[in-house]
């Protein structure tokens, strides 16, 4: 009699911590508590508006890898506005995570399957197709996907590209969409998606006055990090909760705003041993 196969129900962040090694360590969210909801909540349509250097590309890598090893025959289409950006993400994020994560490399990678810069395949039958599109969607035409993930959306002409990309979801029963980027102005596709979202912000509880502050202005930044908008005391981003600031009914997108002042590593008040 063969041994019984165990199955586990894990959140995305739990699977990432168990399966992915990054810079030689388990990929955990200990220093990034604000990412737990974006990782673990499975929304059909998501908008991520972020600052630079906050962990967005790592989050996208985790999303793509955990979908591919955690589900059978799952198809992801990843798109950026430039070939160089797509190749860099594939090589410096996906390939690096696969190469240095023994669990993934040994159980989910087979040399007989395509595993190139623009095509990543797994023993689950899942695949990641990576491409680029800026002003038209010709390059994405003909692909089939369960999830389309777009990065640097602010530089993509969504009115021209989105119809072709979303068409790739037609045959899927899952049909997930993720739009990520760093806003450069108020006149771009990313901002349009954000306006149609829940505009969810990280509200930080003050240890001094017990009131919550959302960091939206430079006047809320002190020399050592964000300060309370009510009493001026320094804030600890670990004490934050996500709050929907756009409460209009039936918003088509779940929107998360992640800014640099929220990062634990930049705020002495949030430091703990090992941060």
mmCIF file of C-alpha atoms in Angstrom:
data_model
loop_
_atom_site.group_PDB
_atom_site.id
_atom_site.type_symbol
_atom_site.label_atom_id
_atom_site.label_comp_id
_atom_site.label_asym_id
_atom_site.label_seq_id
_atom_site.Cartn_x
_atom_site.Cartn_y
_atom_site.Cartn_z
ATOM 1 C CA UNK A 1 0.000 0.000 0.000
ATOM 2 C CA UNK A 2 1.399 3.389 -0.983
ATOM 3 C CA UNK A 3 1.844 6.092 1.621
ATOM 4 C CA UNK A 4 -0.950 8.628 1.904
ATOM 5 C CA UNK A 5 -0.211 12.033 0.403
ATOM 6 C CA UNK A 6 -0.682 14.888 2.846
ATOM 7 C CA UNK A 7 -2.294 18.124 1.752
ATOM 8 C CA UNK A 8 -1.943 21.468 3.514
ATOM 9 C CA UNK A 9 -3.997 24.635 3.435
ATOM 10 C CA UNK A 10 -1.526 27.512 3.581
ATOM 11 C CA UNK A 11 -1.851 31.214 3.017
ATOM 12 C CA UNK A 12 0.375 32.695 0.346
ATOM 13 C CA UNK A 13 2.708 34.190 2.958
ATOM 14 C CA UNK A 14 2.961 30.833 4.761
ATOM 15 C CA UNK A 15 3.754 29.016 1.516
ATOM 16 C CA UNK A 16 6.357 31.639 0.636
ATOM 17 C CA UNK A 17 8.045 31.283 4.028
ATOM 18 C CA UNK A 18 8.109 27.490 3.669
ATOM 19 C CA UNK A 19 9.181 27.252 0.028
ATOM 20 C CA UNK A 20 11.148 30.355 -0.992
ATOM 21 C CA UNK A 21 14.638 31.296 0.133
ATOM 22 C CA UNK A 22 15.649 34.891 -0.543
ATOM 23 C CA UNK A 23 19.194 36.081 0.095
ATOM 24 C CA UNK A 24 19.787 32.788 1.902
ATOM 25 C CA UNK A 25 16.868 33.164 4.336
ATOM 26 C CA UNK A 26 13.195 32.099 4.439
ATOM 27 C CA UNK A 27 11.071 34.758 2.806
ATOM 28 C CA UNK A 28 8.958 36.003 5.709
ATOM 29 C CA UNK A 29 6.986 39.179 6.327
ATOM 30 C CA UNK A 30 8.385 39.884 9.804
ATOM 31 C CA UNK A 31 9.776 43.228 8.644
ATOM 32 C CA UNK A 32 6.915 43.918 6.228
ATOM 33 C CA UNK A 33 3.629 43.469 8.147
ATOM 34 C CA UNK A 34 1.765 45.739 5.747
ATOM 35 C CA UNK A 35 2.318 43.197 2.965
ATOM 36 C CA UNK A 36 0.408 40.410 4.731
ATOM 37 C CA UNK A 37 -2.987 41.475 3.394
ATOM 38 C CA UNK A 38 -1.784 42.036 -0.205
ATOM 39 C CA UNK A 39 -0.113 38.603 -0.078
ATOM 40 C CA UNK A 40 -2.927 36.619 1.513
ATOM 41 C CA UNK A 41 -6.175 38.232 0.401
ATOM 42 C CA UNK A 42 -7.189 36.717 -2.932
ATOM 43 C CA UNK A 43 -8.947 39.561 -4.717
ATOM 44 C CA UNK A 44 -10.075 39.210 -8.321
ATOM 45 C CA UNK A 45 -8.809 42.667 -9.271
ATOM 46 C CA UNK A 46 -6.009 44.426 -7.415
ATOM 47 C CA UNK A 47 -4.234 47.760 -7.825
ATOM 48 C CA UNK A 48 -0.909 48.269 -6.019
ATOM 49 C CA UNK A 49 0.279 51.887 -5.900
ATOM 50 C CA UNK A 50 3.766 51.887 -4.399
ATOM 51 C CA UNK A 51 6.893 53.919 -3.849
ATOM 52 C CA UNK A 52 10.266 52.722 -5.113
ATOM 53 C CA UNK A 53 12.263 50.205 -3.077
ATOM 54 C CA UNK A 54 9.425 48.921 -0.904
ATOM 55 C CA UNK A 55 9.350 45.266 -1.983
ATOM 56 C CA UNK A 56 6.884 45.406 -4.872
ATOM 57 C CA UNK A 57 8.918 43.236 -7.256
ATOM 58 C CA UNK A 58 9.513 40.689 -4.480
ATOM 59 C CA UNK A 59 5.767 40.575 -3.872
ATOM 60 C CA UNK A 60 5.124 39.982 -7.572
ATOM 61 C CA UNK A 61 7.747 37.220 -7.638
ATOM 62 C CA UNK A 62 6.117 35.546 -4.633
ATOM 63 C CA UNK A 63 2.691 35.855 -6.200
ATOM 64 C CA UNK A 64 3.799 34.238 -9.460
ATOM 65 C CA UNK A 65 5.826 31.444 -7.860
ATOM 66 C CA UNK A 66 3.306 30.449 -5.191
ATOM 67 C CA UNK A 67 0.498 30.357 -7.752
ATOM 68 C CA UNK A 68 2.638 28.128 -9.975
ATOM 69 C CA UNK A 69 3.720 25.612 -7.312
ATOM 70 C CA UNK A 70 0.510 25.715 -5.296
ATOM 71 C CA UNK A 71 -1.935 25.025 -8.131
ATOM 72 C CA UNK A 72 -2.010 22.672 -11.073
ATOM 73 C CA UNK A 73 -2.063 24.020 -14.624
ATOM 74 C CA UNK A 74 -2.219 27.644 -13.504
ATOM 75 C CA UNK A 75 -1.266 30.135 -16.211
ATOM 76 C CA UNK A 76 0.172 33.576 -15.453
ATOM 77 C CA UNK A 77 0.891 36.324 -17.968
ATOM 78 C CA UNK A 78 3.360 38.930 -16.656
ATOM 79 C CA UNK A 79 3.715 42.221 -18.540
ATOM 80 C CA UNK A 80 5.896 45.317 -18.211
ATOM 81 C CA UNK A 81 6.272 48.251 -20.656
ATOM 82 C CA UNK A 82 9.849 47.347 -21.694
ATOM 83 C CA UNK A 83 11.712 44.214 -22.734
ATOM 84 C CA UNK A 84 14.618 45.091 -20.428
ATOM 85 C CA UNK A 85 12.322 45.390 -17.394
ATOM 86 C CA UNK A 86 10.712 42.023 -18.117
ATOM 87 C CA UNK A 87 14.055 40.283 -18.591
ATOM 88 C CA UNK A 88 15.426 41.850 -15.416
ATOM 89 C CA UNK A 89 12.432 40.698 -13.385
ATOM 90 C CA UNK A 90 12.675 37.177 -14.788
ATOM 91 C CA UNK A 91 16.417 36.882 -14.157
ATOM 92 C CA UNK A 92 16.885 38.814 -10.901
ATOM 93 C CA UNK A 93 13.643 37.853 -9.190
ATOM 94 C CA UNK A 94 12.094 34.650 -10.569
ATOM 95 C CA UNK A 95 15.253 32.808 -11.593
ATOM 96 C CA UNK A 96 17.134 33.851 -8.470
ATOM 97 C CA UNK A 97 14.323 32.659 -6.200
ATOM 98 C CA UNK A 98 14.064 29.333 -8.036
ATOM 99 C CA UNK A 99 17.821 28.770 -8.147
ATOM 100 C CA UNK A 100 18.366 29.340 -4.428
ATOM 101 C CA UNK A 101 15.167 27.728 -3.111
ATOM 102 C CA UNK A 102 15.940 23.980 -2.849
ATOM 103 C CA UNK A 103 12.309 23.031 -2.199
ATOM 104 C CA UNK A 104 11.165 24.629 -5.471
ATOM 105 C CA UNK A 105 14.203 23.609 -7.517
ATOM 106 C CA UNK A 106 14.037 19.946 -6.517
ATOM 107 C CA UNK A 107 10.280 19.374 -6.585
ATOM 108 C CA UNK A 108 8.894 21.764 -9.179
ATOM 109 C CA UNK A 109 11.603 22.275 -11.811
ATOM 110 C CA UNK A 110 12.292 19.662 -14.506
ATOM 111 C CA UNK A 111 15.016 20.087 -17.112
ATOM 112 C CA UNK A 112 12.685 18.652 -19.760
ATOM 113 C CA UNK A 113 10.302 21.603 -19.337
ATOM 114 C CA UNK A 114 10.849 25.102 -20.747
ATOM 115 C CA UNK A 115 12.616 27.295 -18.206
ATOM 116 C CA UNK A 116 13.873 30.321 -20.084
ATOM 117 C CA UNK A 117 13.828 34.055 -19.511
ATOM 118 C CA UNK A 118 10.388 34.554 -21.042
ATOM 119 C CA UNK A 119 8.886 31.154 -20.197
ATOM 120 C CA UNK A 120 8.934 29.463 -16.800
ATOM 121 C CA UNK A 121 7.366 26.003 -16.469
ATOM 122 C CA UNK A 122 6.739 23.818 -13.429
ATOM 123 C CA UNK A 123 6.043 20.153 -12.727
ATOM 124 C CA UNK A 124 2.545 21.156 -11.595
ATOM 125 C CA UNK A 125 1.769 21.910 -15.230
ATOM 126 C CA UNK A 126 1.664 25.614 -14.384
ATOM 127 C CA UNK A 127 3.488 28.194 -16.448
ATOM 128 C CA UNK A 128 4.507 31.839 -16.383
ATOM 129 C CA UNK A 129 4.740 33.730 -19.660
ATOM 130 C CA UNK A 130 6.669 36.994 -19.422
ATOM 131 C CA UNK A 131 6.395 39.660 -22.078
ATOM 132 C CA UNK A 132 6.203 43.412 -22.588
ATOM 133 C CA UNK A 133 3.788 45.900 -24.115
ATOM 134 C CA UNK A 134 3.695 49.673 -24.045
ATOM 135 C CA UNK A 135 1.579 51.296 -26.734
ATOM 136 C CA UNK A 136 -0.187 48.280 -28.256
ATOM 137 C CA UNK A 137 -1.073 44.736 -27.243
ATOM 138 C CA UNK A 138 0.094 42.866 -30.334
ATOM 139 C CA UNK A 139 2.820 41.001 -28.441
ATOM 140 C CA UNK A 140 0.413 39.534 -25.877
ATOM 141 C CA UNK A 141 -2.197 38.439 -28.389
ATOM 142 C CA UNK A 142 -2.828 34.700 -28.489
ATOM 143 C CA UNK A 143 -1.762 33.956 -24.917
ATOM 144 C CA UNK A 144 -4.105 32.265 -22.457
ATOM 145 C CA UNK A 145 -3.988 33.107 -18.753
ATOM 146 C CA UNK A 146 -5.728 32.679 -15.413
ATOM 147 C CA UNK A 147 -3.957 35.734 -14.004
ATOM 148 C CA UNK A 148 -2.577 38.790 -15.743
ATOM 149 C CA UNK A 149 0.000 40.727 -13.705
ATOM 150 C CA UNK A 150 1.156 44.109 -15.007
ATOM 151 C CA UNK A 151 4.065 46.020 -13.498
ATOM 152 C CA UNK A 152 5.121 49.646 -14.070
ATOM 153 C CA UNK A 153 1.588 50.288 -15.258
ATOM 154 C CA UNK A 154 2.130 54.056 -15.185
ATOM 155 C CA UNK A 155 4.256 53.658 -18.341
ATOM 156 C CA UNK A 156 1.783 51.450 -20.213
ATOM 157 C CA UNK A 157 -0.897 52.954 -22.426
ATOM 158 C CA UNK A 158 -3.690 50.932 -20.875
ATOM 159 C CA UNK A 159 -6.387 52.185 -23.219
ATOM 160 C CA UNK A 160 -4.501 50.514 -26.070
ATOM 161 C CA UNK A 161 -2.967 47.518 -24.285
ATOM 162 C CA UNK A 162 -5.592 46.435 -21.738
ATOM 163 C CA UNK A 163 -8.195 45.129 -24.222
ATOM 164 C CA UNK A 164 -5.716 42.645 -25.699
ATOM 165 C CA UNK A 165 -4.341 41.592 -22.305
ATOM 166 C CA UNK A 166 -7.709 41.068 -20.638
ATOM 167 C CA UNK A 167 -8.804 39.034 -23.662
ATOM 168 C CA UNK A 168 -6.197 36.475 -22.556
ATOM 169 C CA UNK A 169 -8.452 35.679 -19.588
ATOM 170 C CA UNK A 170 -11.446 34.735 -21.711
ATOM 171 C CA UNK A 171 -11.017 30.946 -21.390
ATOM 172 C CA UNK A 172 -10.249 31.029 -17.655
ATOM 173 C CA UNK A 173 -12.695 30.454 -14.817
ATOM 174 C CA UNK A 174 -10.374 32.308 -12.410
ATOM 175 C CA UNK A 175 -9.690 35.583 -14.240
ATOM 176 C CA UNK A 176 -7.489 37.509 -11.834
ATOM 177 C CA UNK A 177 -5.965 40.904 -12.636
ATOM 178 C CA UNK A 178 -3.131 42.742 -10.860
ATOM 179 C CA UNK A 179 -1.921 46.240 -11.747
ATOM 180 C CA UNK A 180 1.213 47.538 -10.004
ATOM 181 C CA UNK A 181 3.356 50.612 -10.365
ATOM 182 C CA UNK A 182 4.749 53.879 -9.056
ATOM 183 C CA UNK A 183 2.749 56.968 -10.008
ATOM 184 C CA UNK A 184 4.577 59.742 -11.832
ATOM 185 C CA UNK A 185 1.568 61.967 -12.428
ATOM 186 C CA UNK A 186 -2.214 62.013 -12.168
ATOM 187 C CA UNK A 187 -2.580 61.375 -15.898
ATOM 188 C CA UNK A 188 -1.818 57.685 -16.411
ATOM 189 C CA UNK A 189 -3.490 54.297 -16.395
ATOM 190 C CA UNK A 190 -2.333 53.418 -12.900
ATOM 191 C CA UNK A 191 -4.002 56.484 -11.414
ATOM 192 C CA UNK A 192 -7.182 55.642 -13.302
ATOM 193 C CA UNK A 193 -7.245 52.165 -11.766
ATOM 194 C CA UNK A 194 -6.507 53.645 -8.334
ATOM 195 C CA UNK A 195 -9.464 56.038 -8.589
ATOM 196 C CA UNK A 196 -11.684 53.029 -9.344
ATOM 197 C CA UNK A 197 -10.412 51.146 -6.270
ATOM 198 C CA UNK A 198 -11.043 50.976 -2.533
ATOM 199 C CA UNK A 199 -7.931 53.208 -2.072
ATOM 200 C CA UNK A 200 -6.900 51.231 0.989
ATOM 201 C CA UNK A 201 -4.340 53.018 3.192
ATOM 202 C CA UNK A 202 -2.130 51.900 6.104
ATOM 203 C CA UNK A 203 -3.475 53.693 9.199
ATOM 204 C CA UNK A 204 -0.941 53.702 12.060
ATOM 205 C CA UNK A 205 -2.054 53.871 15.685
ATOM 206 C CA UNK A 206 -0.091 56.347 17.807
ATOM 207 C CA UNK A 207 1.366 55.093 21.090
ATOM 208 C CA UNK A 208 0.911 58.585 22.508
ATOM 209 C CA UNK A 209 -2.675 59.629 21.799
ATOM 210 C CA UNK A 210 -4.093 56.290 20.525
ATOM 211 C CA UNK A 211 -5.385 57.951 17.368
ATOM 212 C CA UNK A 212 -4.705 56.700 13.843
ATOM 213 C CA UNK A 213 -2.765 58.531 11.143
ATOM 214 C CA UNK A 214 -2.448 57.890 7.418
ATOM 215 C CA UNK A 215 0.816 59.228 5.999
ATOM 216 C CA UNK A 216 -0.207 61.327 3.001
ATOM 217 C CA UNK A 217 1.878 64.500 3.394
ATOM 218 C CA UNK A 218 5.544 65.471 3.759
ATOM 219 C CA UNK A 219 4.526 67.435 6.866
ATOM 220 C CA UNK A 220 3.982 64.057 8.573
ATOM 221 C CA UNK A 221 7.639 63.028 8.126
ATOM 222 C CA UNK A 222 10.095 63.803 10.923
ATOM 223 C CA UNK A 223 13.857 63.244 11.043
ATOM 224 C CA UNK A 224 13.377 59.719 12.405
ATOM 225 C CA UNK A 225 10.286 58.651 10.496
ATOM 226 C CA UNK A 226 6.539 59.335 10.269
ATOM 227 C CA UNK A 227 4.872 61.364 13.001
ATOM 228 C CA UNK A 228 1.341 61.386 14.339
ATOM 229 C CA UNK A 229 -0.926 63.895 12.652
ATOM 230 C CA UNK A 230 -2.652 64.567 15.978
ATOM 231 C CA UNK A 231 0.034 64.831 18.682
ATOM 232 C CA UNK A 232 3.337 64.807 16.743
ATOM 233 C CA UNK A 233 4.766 61.671 18.385
ATOM 234 C CA UNK A 234 6.812 59.301 16.213
ATOM 235 C CA UNK A 235 4.787 56.409 14.803
ATOM 236 C CA UNK A 236 5.630 52.705 14.653
ATOM 237 C CA UNK A 237 4.453 51.315 11.284
ATOM 238 C CA UNK A 238 4.095 47.875 12.890
ATOM 239 C CA UNK A 239 0.984 49.273 14.632
ATOM 240 C CA UNK A 240 -0.882 49.828 11.371
ATOM 241 C CA UNK A 241 -4.124 48.455 9.954
ATOM 242 C CA UNK A 242 -5.521 48.657 6.434
ATOM 243 C CA UNK A 243 -8.462 51.048 6.012
ATOM 244 C CA UNK A 244 -10.565 51.604 2.880
ATOM 245 C CA UNK A 245 -10.674 55.350 2.224
ATOM 246 C CA UNK A 246 -12.928 55.068 -0.826
ATOM 247 C CA UNK A 247 -16.119 53.533 0.504
ATOM 248 C CA UNK A 248 -18.265 53.975 -2.546
ATOM 249 C CA UNK A 249 -20.143 50.740 -3.210
ATOM 250 C CA UNK A 250 -19.067 48.263 -5.882
ATOM 251 C CA UNK A 251 -15.544 49.531 -6.516
ATOM 252 C CA UNK A 252 -14.147 47.158 -9.196
ATOM 253 C CA UNK A 253 -10.614 47.060 -7.721
ATOM 254 C CA UNK A 254 -9.038 46.457 -4.333
ATOM 255 C CA UNK A 255 -6.373 49.132 -4.043
ATOM 256 C CA UNK A 256 -3.347 49.071 -1.705
ATOM 257 C CA UNK A 257 -1.041 52.083 -1.264
ATOM 258 C CA UNK A 258 2.439 51.224 0.051
ATOM 259 C CA UNK A 259 4.804 54.150 0.588
ATOM 260 C CA UNK A 260 8.390 54.454 1.760
ATOM 261 C CA UNK A 261 7.538 55.995 5.188
ATOM 262 C CA UNK A 262 5.614 52.799 6.038
ATOM 263 C CA UNK A 263 8.733 50.637 5.756
ATOM 264 C CA UNK A 264 9.797 49.235 9.127
ATOM 265 C CA UNK A 265 13.497 49.253 8.209
ATOM 266 C CA UNK A 266 13.446 53.050 7.815
ATOM 267 C CA UNK A 267 11.831 53.833 11.166
ATOM 268 C CA UNK A 268 13.867 53.457 14.392
ATOM 269 C CA UNK A 269 10.673 53.294 16.469
ATOM 270 C CA UNK A 270 9.790 50.047 14.708
ATOM 271 C CA UNK A 271 13.152 48.334 14.986
ATOM 272 C CA UNK A 272 13.461 45.044 16.803
ATOM 273 C CA UNK A 273 16.392 42.687 17.061
ATOM 274 C CA UNK A 274 17.132 41.267 13.623
ATOM 275 C CA UNK A 275 15.288 44.010 11.670
#
